[in-house]
GROMACS .gro file of N, CA and C in nm:
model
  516
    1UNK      N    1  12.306   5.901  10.478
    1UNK     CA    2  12.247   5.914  10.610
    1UNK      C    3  12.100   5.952  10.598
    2UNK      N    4  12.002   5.919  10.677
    2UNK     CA    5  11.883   5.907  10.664
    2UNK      C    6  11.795   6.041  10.773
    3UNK      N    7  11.729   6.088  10.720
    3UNK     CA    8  11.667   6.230  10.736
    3UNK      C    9  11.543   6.194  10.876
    4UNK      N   10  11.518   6.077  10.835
    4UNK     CA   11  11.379   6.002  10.921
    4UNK      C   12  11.436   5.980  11.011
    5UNK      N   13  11.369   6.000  11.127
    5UNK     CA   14  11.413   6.030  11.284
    5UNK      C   15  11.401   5.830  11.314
    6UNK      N   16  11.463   5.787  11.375
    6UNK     CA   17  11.456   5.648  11.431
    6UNK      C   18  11.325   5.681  11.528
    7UNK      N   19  11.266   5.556  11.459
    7UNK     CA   20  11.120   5.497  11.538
    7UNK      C   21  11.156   5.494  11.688
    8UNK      N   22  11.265   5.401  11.731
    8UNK     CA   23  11.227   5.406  11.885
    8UNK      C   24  11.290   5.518  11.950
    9UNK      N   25  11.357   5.613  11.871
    9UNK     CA   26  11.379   5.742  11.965
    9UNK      C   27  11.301   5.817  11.964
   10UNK      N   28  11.149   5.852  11.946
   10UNK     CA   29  11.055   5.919  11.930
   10UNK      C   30  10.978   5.883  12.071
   11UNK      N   31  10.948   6.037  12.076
   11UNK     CA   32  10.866   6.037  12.220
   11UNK      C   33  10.790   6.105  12.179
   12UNK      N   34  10.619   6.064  12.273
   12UNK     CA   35  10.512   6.081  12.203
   12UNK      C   36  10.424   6.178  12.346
   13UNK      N   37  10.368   6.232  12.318
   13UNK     CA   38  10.249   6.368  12.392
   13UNK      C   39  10.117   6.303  12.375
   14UNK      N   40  10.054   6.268  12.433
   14UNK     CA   41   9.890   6.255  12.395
   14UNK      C   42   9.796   6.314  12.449
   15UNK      N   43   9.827   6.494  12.403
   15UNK     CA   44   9.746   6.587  12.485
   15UNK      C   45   9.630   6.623  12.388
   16UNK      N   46   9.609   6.561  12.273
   16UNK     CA   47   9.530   6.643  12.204
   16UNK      C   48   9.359   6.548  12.234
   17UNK      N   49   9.261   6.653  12.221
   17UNK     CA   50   9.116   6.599  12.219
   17UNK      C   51   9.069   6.469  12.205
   18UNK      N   52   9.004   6.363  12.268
   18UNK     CA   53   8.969   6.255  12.226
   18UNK      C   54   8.892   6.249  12.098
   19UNK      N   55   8.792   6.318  12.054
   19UNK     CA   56   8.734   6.344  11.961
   19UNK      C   57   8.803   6.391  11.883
   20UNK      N   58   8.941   6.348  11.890
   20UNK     CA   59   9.023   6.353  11.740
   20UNK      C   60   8.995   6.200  11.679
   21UNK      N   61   8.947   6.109  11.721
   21UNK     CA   62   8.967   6.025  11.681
   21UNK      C   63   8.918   5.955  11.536
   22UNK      N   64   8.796   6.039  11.513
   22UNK     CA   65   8.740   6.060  11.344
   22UNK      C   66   8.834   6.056  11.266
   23UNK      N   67   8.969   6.206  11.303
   23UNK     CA   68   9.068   6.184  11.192
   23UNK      C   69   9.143   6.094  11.183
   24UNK      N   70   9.153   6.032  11.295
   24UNK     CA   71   9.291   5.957  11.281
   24UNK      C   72   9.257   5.792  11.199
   25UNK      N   73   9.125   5.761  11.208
   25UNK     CA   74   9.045   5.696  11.146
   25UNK      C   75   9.085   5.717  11.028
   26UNK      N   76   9.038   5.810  10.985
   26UNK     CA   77   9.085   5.843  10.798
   26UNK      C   78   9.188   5.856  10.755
   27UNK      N   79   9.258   5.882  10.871
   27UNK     CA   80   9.463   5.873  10.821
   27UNK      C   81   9.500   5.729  10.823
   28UNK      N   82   9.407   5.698  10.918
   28UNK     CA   83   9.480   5.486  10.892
   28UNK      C   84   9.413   5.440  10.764
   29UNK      N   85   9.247   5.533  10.775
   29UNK     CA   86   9.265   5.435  10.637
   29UNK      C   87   9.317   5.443  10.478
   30UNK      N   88   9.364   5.607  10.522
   30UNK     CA   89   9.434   5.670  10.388
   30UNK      C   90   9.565   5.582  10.359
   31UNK      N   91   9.602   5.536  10.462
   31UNK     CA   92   9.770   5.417  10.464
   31UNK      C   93   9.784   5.366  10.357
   32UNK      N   94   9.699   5.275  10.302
   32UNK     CA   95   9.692   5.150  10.162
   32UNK      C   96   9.726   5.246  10.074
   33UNK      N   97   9.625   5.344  10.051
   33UNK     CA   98   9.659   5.401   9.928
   33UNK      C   99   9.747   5.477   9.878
   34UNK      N  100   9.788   5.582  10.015
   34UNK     CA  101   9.958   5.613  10.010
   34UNK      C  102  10.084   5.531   9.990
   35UNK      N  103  10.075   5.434  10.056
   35UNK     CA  104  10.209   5.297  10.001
   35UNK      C  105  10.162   5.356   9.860
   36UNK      N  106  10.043   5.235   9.839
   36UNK     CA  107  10.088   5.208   9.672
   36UNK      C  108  10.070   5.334   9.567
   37UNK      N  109  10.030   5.443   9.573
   37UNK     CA  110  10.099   5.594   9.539
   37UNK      C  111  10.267   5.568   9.543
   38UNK      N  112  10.306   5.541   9.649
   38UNK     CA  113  10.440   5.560   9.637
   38UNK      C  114  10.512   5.428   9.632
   39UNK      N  115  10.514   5.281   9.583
   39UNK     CA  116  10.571   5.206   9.536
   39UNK      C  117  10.496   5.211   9.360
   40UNK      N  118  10.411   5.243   9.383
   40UNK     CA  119  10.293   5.202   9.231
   40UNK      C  120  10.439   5.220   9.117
   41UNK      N  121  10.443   5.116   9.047
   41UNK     CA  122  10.521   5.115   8.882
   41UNK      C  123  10.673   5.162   8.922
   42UNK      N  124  10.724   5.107   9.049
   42UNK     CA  125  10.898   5.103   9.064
   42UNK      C  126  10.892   4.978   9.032
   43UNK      N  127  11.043   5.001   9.008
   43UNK     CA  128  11.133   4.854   8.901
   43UNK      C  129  11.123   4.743   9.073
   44UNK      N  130  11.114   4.613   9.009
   44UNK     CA  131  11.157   4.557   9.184
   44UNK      C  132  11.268   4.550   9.205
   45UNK      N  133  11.353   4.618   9.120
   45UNK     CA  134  11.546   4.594   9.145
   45UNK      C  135  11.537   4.744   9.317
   46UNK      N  136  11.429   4.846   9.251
   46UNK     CA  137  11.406   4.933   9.323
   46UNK      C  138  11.360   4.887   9.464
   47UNK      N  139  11.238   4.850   9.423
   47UNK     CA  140  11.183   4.789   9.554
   47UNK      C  141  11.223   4.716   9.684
   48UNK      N  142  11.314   4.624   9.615
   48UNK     CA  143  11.419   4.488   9.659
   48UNK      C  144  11.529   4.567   9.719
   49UNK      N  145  11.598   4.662   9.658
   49UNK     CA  146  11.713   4.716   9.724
   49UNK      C  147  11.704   4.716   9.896
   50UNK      N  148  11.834   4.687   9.974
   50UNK     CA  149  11.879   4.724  10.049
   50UNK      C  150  11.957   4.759  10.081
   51UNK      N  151  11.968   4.953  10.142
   51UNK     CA  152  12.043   4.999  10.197
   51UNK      C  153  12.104   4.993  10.280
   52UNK      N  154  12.230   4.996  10.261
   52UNK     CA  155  12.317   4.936  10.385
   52UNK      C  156  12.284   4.827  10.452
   53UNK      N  157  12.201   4.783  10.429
   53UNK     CA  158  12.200   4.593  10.475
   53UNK      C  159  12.060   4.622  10.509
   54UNK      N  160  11.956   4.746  10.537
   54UNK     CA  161  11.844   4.777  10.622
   54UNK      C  162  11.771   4.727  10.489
   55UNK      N  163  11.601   4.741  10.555
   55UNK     CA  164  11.501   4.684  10.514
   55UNK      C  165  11.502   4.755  10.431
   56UNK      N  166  11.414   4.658  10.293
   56UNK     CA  167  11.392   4.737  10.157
   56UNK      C  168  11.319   4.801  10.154
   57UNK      N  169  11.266   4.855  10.038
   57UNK     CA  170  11.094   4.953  10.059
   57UNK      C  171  11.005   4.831  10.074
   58UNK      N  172  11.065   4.768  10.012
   58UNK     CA  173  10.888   4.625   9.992
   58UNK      C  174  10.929   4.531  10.162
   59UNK      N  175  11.000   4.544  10.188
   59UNK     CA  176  11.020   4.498  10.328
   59UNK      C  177  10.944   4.610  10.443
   60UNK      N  178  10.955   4.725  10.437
   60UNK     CA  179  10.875   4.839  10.503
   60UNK      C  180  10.766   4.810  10.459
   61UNK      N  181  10.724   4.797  10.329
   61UNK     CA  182  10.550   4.738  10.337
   61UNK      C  183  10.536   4.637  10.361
   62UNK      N  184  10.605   4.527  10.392
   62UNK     CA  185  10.560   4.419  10.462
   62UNK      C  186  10.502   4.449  10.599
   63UNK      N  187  10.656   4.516  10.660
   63UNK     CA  188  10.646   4.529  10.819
   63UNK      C  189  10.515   4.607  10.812
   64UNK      N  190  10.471   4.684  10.786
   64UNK     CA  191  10.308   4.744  10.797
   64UNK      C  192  10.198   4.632  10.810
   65UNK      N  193  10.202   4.560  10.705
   65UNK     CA  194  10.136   4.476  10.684
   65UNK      C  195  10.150   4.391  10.854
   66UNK      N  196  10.305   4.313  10.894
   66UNK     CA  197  10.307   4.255  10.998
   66UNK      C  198  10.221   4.299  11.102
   67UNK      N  199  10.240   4.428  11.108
   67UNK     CA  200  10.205   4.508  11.247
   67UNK      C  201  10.044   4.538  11.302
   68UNK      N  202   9.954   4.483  11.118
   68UNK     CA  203   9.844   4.536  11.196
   68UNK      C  204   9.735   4.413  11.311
   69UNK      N  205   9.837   4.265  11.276
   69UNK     CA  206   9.775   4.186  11.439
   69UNK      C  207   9.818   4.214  11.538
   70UNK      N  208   9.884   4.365  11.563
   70UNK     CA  209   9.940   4.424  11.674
   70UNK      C  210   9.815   4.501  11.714
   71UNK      N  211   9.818   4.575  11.625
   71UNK     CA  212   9.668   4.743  11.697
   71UNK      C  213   9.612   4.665  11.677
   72UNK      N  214   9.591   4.508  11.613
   72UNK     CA  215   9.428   4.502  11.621
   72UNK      C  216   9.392   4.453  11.773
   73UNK      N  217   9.579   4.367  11.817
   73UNK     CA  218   9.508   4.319  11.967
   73UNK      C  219   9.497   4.465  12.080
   74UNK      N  220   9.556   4.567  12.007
   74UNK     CA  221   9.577   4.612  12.087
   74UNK      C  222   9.440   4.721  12.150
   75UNK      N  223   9.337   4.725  12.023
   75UNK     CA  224   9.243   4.745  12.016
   75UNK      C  225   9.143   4.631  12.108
   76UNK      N  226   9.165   4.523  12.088
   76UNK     CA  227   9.074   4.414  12.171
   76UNK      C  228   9.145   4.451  12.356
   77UNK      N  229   9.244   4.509  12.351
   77UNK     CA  230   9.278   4.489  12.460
   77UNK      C  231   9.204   4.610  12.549
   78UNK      N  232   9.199   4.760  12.478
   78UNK     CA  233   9.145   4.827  12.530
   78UNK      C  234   8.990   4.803  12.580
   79UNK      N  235   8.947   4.678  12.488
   79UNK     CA  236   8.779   4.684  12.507
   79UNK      C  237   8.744   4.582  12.632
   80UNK      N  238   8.880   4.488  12.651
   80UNK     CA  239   8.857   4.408  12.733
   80UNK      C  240   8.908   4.429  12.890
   81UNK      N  241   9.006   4.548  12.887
   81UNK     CA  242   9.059   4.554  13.021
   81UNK      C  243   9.174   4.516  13.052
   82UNK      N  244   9.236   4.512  13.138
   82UNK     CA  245   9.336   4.535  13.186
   82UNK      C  246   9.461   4.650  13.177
   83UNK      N  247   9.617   4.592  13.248
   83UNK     CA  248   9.702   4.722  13.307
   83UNK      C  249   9.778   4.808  13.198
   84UNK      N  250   9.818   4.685  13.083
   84UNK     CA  251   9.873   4.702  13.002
   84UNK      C  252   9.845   4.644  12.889
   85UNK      N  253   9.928   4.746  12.743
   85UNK     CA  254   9.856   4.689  12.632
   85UNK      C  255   9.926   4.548  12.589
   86UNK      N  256   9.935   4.519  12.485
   86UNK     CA  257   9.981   4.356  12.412
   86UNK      C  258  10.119   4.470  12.363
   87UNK      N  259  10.231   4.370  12.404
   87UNK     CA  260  10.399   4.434  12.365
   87UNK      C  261  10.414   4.397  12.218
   88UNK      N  262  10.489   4.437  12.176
   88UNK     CA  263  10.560   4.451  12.017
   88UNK      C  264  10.651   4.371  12.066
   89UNK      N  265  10.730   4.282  11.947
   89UNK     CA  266  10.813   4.176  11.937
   89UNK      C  267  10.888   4.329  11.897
   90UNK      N  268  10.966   4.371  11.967
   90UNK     CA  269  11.100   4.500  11.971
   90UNK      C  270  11.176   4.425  11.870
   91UNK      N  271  11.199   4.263  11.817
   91UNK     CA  272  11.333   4.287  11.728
   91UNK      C  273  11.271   4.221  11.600
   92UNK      N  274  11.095   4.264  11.567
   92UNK     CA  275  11.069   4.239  11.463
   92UNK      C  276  11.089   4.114  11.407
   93UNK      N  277  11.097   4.014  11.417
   93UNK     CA  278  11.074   3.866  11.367
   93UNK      C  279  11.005   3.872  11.284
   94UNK      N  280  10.891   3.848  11.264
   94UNK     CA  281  10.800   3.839  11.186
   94UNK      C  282  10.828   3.898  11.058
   95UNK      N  283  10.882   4.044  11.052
   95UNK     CA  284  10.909   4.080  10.908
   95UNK      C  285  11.084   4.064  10.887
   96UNK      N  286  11.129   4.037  10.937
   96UNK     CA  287  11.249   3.945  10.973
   96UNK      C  288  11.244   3.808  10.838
   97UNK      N  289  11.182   3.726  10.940
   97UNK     CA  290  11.163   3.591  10.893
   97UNK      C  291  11.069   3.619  10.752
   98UNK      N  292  10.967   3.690  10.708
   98UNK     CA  293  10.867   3.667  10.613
   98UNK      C  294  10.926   3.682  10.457
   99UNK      N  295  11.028   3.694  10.443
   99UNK     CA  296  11.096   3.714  10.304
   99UNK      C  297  11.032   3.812  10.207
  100UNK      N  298  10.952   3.908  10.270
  100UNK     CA  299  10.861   3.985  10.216
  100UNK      C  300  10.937   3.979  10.058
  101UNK      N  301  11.072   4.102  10.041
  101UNK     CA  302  11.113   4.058   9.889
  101UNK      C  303  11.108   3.962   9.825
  102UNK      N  304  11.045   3.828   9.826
  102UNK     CA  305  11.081   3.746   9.764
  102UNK      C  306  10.900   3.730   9.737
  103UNK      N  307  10.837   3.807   9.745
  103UNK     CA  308  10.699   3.789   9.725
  103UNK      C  309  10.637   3.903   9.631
  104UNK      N  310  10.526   3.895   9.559
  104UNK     CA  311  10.491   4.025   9.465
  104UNK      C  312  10.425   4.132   9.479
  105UNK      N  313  10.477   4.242   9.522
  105UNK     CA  314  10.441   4.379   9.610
  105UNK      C  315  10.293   4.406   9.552
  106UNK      N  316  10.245   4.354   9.485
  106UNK     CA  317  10.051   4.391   9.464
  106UNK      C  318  10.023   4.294   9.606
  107UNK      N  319  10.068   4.157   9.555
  107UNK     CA  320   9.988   4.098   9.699
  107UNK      C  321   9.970   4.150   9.801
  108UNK      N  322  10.133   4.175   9.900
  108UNK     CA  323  10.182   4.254  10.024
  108UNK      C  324  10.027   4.337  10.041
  109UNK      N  325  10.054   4.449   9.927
  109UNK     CA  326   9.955   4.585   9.927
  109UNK      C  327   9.840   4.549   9.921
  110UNK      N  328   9.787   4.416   9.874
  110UNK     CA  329   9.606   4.401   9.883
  110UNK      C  330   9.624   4.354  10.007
  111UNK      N  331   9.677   4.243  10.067
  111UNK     CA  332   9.659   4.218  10.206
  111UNK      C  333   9.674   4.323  10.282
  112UNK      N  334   9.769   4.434  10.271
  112UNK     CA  335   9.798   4.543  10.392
  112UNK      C  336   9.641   4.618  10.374
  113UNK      N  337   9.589   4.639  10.274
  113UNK     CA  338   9.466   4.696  10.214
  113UNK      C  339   9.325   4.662  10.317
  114UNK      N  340   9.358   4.527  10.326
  114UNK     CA  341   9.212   4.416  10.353
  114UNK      C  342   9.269   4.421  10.523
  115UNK      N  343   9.376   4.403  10.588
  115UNK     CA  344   9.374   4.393  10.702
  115UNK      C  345   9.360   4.528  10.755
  116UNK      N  346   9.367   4.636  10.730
  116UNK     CA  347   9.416   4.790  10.743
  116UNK      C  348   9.231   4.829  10.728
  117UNK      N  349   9.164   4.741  10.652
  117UNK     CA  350   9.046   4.793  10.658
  117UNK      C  351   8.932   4.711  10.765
  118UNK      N  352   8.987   4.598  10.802
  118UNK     CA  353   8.923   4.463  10.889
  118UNK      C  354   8.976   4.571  11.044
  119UNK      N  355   9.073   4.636  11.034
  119UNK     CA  356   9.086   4.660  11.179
  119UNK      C  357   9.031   4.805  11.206
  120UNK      N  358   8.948   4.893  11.064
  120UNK     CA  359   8.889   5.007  11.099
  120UNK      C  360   8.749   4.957  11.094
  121UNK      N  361   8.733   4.825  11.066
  121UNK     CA  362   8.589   4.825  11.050
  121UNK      C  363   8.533   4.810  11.218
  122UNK      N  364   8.647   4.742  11.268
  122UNK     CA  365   8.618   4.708  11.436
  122UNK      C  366   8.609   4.836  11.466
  123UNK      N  367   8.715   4.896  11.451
  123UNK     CA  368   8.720   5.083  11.515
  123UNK      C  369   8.562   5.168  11.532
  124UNK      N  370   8.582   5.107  11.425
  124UNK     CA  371   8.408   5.185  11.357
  124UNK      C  372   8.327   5.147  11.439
  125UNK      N  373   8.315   5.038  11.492
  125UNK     CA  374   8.219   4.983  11.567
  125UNK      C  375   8.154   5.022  11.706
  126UNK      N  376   8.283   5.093  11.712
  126UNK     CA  377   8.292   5.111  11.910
  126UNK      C  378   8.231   5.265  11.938
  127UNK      N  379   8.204   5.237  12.043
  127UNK     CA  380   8.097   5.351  12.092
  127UNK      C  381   8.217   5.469  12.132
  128UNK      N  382   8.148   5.604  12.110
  128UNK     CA  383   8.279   5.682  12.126
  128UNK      C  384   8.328   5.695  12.274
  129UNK      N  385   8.273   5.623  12.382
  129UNK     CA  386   8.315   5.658  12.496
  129UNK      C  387   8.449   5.568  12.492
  130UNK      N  388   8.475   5.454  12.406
  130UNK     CA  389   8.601   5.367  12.401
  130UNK      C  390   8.729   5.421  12.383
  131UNK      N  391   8.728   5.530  12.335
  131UNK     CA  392   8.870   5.605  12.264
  131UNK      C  393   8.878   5.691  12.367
  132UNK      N  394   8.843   5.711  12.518
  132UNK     CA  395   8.892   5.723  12.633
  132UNK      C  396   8.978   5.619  12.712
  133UNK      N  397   8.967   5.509  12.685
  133UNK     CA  398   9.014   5.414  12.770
  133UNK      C  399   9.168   5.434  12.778
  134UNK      N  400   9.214   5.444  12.890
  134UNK     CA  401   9.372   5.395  12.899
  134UNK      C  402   9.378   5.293  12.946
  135UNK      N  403   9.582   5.257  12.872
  135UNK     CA  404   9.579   5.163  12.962
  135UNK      C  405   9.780   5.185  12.921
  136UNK      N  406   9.820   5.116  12.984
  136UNK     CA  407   9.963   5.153  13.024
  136UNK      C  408  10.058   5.109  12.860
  137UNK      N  409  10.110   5.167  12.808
  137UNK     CA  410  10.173   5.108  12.698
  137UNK      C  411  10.315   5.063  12.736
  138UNK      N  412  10.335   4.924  12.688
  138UNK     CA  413  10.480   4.877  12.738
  138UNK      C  414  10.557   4.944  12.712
  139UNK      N  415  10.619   4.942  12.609
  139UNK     CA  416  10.764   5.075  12.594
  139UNK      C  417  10.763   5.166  12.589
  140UNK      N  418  10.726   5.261  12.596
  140UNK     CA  419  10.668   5.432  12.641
  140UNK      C  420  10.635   5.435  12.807
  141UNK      N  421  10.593   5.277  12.807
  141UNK     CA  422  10.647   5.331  12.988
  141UNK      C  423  10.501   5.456  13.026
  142UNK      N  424  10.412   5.437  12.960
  142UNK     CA  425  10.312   5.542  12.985
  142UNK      C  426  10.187   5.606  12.942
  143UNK      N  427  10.050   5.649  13.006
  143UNK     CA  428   9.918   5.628  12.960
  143UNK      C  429   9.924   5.594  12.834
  144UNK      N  430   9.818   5.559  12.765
  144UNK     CA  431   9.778   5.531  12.620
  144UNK      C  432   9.621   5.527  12.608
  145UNK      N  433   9.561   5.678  12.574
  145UNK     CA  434   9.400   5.613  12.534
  145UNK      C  435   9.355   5.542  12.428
  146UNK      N  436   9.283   5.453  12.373
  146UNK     CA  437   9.264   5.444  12.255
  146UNK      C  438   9.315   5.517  12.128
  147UNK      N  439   9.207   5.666  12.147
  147UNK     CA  440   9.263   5.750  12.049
  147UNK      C  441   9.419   5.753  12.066
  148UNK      N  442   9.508   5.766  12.155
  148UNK     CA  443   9.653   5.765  12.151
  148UNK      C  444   9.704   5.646  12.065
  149UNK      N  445   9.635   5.507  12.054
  149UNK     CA  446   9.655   5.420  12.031
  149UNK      C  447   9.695   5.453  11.842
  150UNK      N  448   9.547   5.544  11.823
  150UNK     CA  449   9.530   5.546  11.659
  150UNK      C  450   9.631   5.632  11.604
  151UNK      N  451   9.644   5.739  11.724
  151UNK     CA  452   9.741   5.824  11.705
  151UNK      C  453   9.911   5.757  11.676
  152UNK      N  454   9.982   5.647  11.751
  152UNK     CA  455  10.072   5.595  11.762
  152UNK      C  456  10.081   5.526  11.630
  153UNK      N  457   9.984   5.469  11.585
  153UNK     CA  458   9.946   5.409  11.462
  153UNK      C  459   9.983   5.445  11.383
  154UNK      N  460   9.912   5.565  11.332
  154UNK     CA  461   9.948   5.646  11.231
  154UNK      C  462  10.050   5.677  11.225
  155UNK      N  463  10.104   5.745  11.284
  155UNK     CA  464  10.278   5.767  11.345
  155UNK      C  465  10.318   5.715  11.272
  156UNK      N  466  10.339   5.543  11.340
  156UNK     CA  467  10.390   5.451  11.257
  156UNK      C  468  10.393   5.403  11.094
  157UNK      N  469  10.284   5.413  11.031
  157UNK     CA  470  10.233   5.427  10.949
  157UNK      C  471  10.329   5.566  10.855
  158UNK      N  472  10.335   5.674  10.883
  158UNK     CA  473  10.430   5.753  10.826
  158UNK      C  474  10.593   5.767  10.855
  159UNK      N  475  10.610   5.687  10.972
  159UNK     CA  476  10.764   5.683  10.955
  159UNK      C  477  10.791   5.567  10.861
  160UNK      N  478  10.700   5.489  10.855
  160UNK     CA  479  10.759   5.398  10.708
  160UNK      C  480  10.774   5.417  10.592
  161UNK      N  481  10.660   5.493  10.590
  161UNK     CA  482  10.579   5.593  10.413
  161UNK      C  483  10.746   5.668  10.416
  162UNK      N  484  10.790   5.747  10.514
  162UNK     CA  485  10.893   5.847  10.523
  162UNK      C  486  11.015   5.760  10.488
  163UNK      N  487  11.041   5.648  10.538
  163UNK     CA  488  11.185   5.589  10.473
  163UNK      C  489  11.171   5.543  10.357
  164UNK      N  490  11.018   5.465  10.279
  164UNK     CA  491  11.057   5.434  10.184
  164UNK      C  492  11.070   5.534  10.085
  165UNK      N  493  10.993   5.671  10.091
  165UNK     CA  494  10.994   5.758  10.005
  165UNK      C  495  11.124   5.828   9.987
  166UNK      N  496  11.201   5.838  10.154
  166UNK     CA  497  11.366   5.836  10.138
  166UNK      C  498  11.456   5.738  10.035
  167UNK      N  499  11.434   5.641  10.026
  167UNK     CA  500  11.468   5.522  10.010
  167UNK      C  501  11.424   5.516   9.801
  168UNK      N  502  11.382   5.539   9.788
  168UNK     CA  503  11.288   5.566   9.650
  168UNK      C  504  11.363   5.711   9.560
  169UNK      N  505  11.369   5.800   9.650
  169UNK     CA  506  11.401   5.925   9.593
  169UNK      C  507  11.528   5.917   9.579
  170UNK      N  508  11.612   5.845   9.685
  170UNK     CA  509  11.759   5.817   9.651
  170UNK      C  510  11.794   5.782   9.504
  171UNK      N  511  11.727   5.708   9.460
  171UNK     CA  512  11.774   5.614   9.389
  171UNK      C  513  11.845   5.647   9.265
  172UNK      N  514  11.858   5.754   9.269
  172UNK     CA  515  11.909   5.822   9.128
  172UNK      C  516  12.007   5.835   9.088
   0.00000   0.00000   0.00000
């Protein structure tokens, strides 16, 4: 049984300072290098495993990888306006369909690397009055500023780090 709280039962607060958003910057871009810290020199019998039929570790770094033409629209969306942000495919297709295991976990990790850094370079760009913007997030059903955005991110970003490192430590 698994210690990591399920992603969509998590409910999220976004009371803290906008001018958090510096850190949360450096926690997305700390992401790349934490994965491969924690896949770096496992067997791929390791990697490949799936528990109980669920995604492998190298399948969790795929889905990372999938997710970041998500914040990145979701980032274009804040700059451009409107009610609500761009929805998540809820039943995951994309890392579904991508056979991530069947591909060689350096690649996965330089691409998650290069896109993870293409979507802080935009971040970087924006004037700090942007990481005020709300705008309605589909499944939460509720505000989202930017910074909430980076915040949700990251989130995400460690409930994966958290199963595969579950997932890894098992293995013994």
């Amino acid at each position: 049984m698994s210690d990591v709280p399920a992603w969509f039962d998590r409910k999220f607060e976004f009371t803290f300072p906008v001018e958090q958003y510096p850190n949360l910057c450096i926690r997305l871009r700390g992401t790349p290098a934490r994965l491969e810290e924690i896949v770096r020199n496992l067997p791929r019998d390791v990697l490949v495993r799936k528990p109980g039929n669920k995604w492998s570790a190298q399948e969790h770094a795929g889905h990372l990888l999938d997710l970041e033409p998500l914040w990145g629209a979701r980032v274009e969306d804040f700059l451009h306006g409107g009610d609500t942000l761009t929805a998540a495919d809820l039943r995951n297709r994309k890392t579904h369909d991508a056979n991530h295991n069947a591909r060689d976990v350096n690649d996965i990790l330089a691409e998650f690397r290069a896109a993870r850094s293409h979507l802080l370079d935009r971040v970087g760009a924006l004037p700090s009055e942007a990481f005020a913007r709300t705008m309605l997030h589909p499944r939460l059903k509720q505000p989202m500023r930017l910074v909430d955005h980076l915040y949700f991110a990251a989130e995400h970003d460690d409930h994966h780090l958290a199963v595969i490192w579950e997932q890894i430590d098992m293995r013994g």
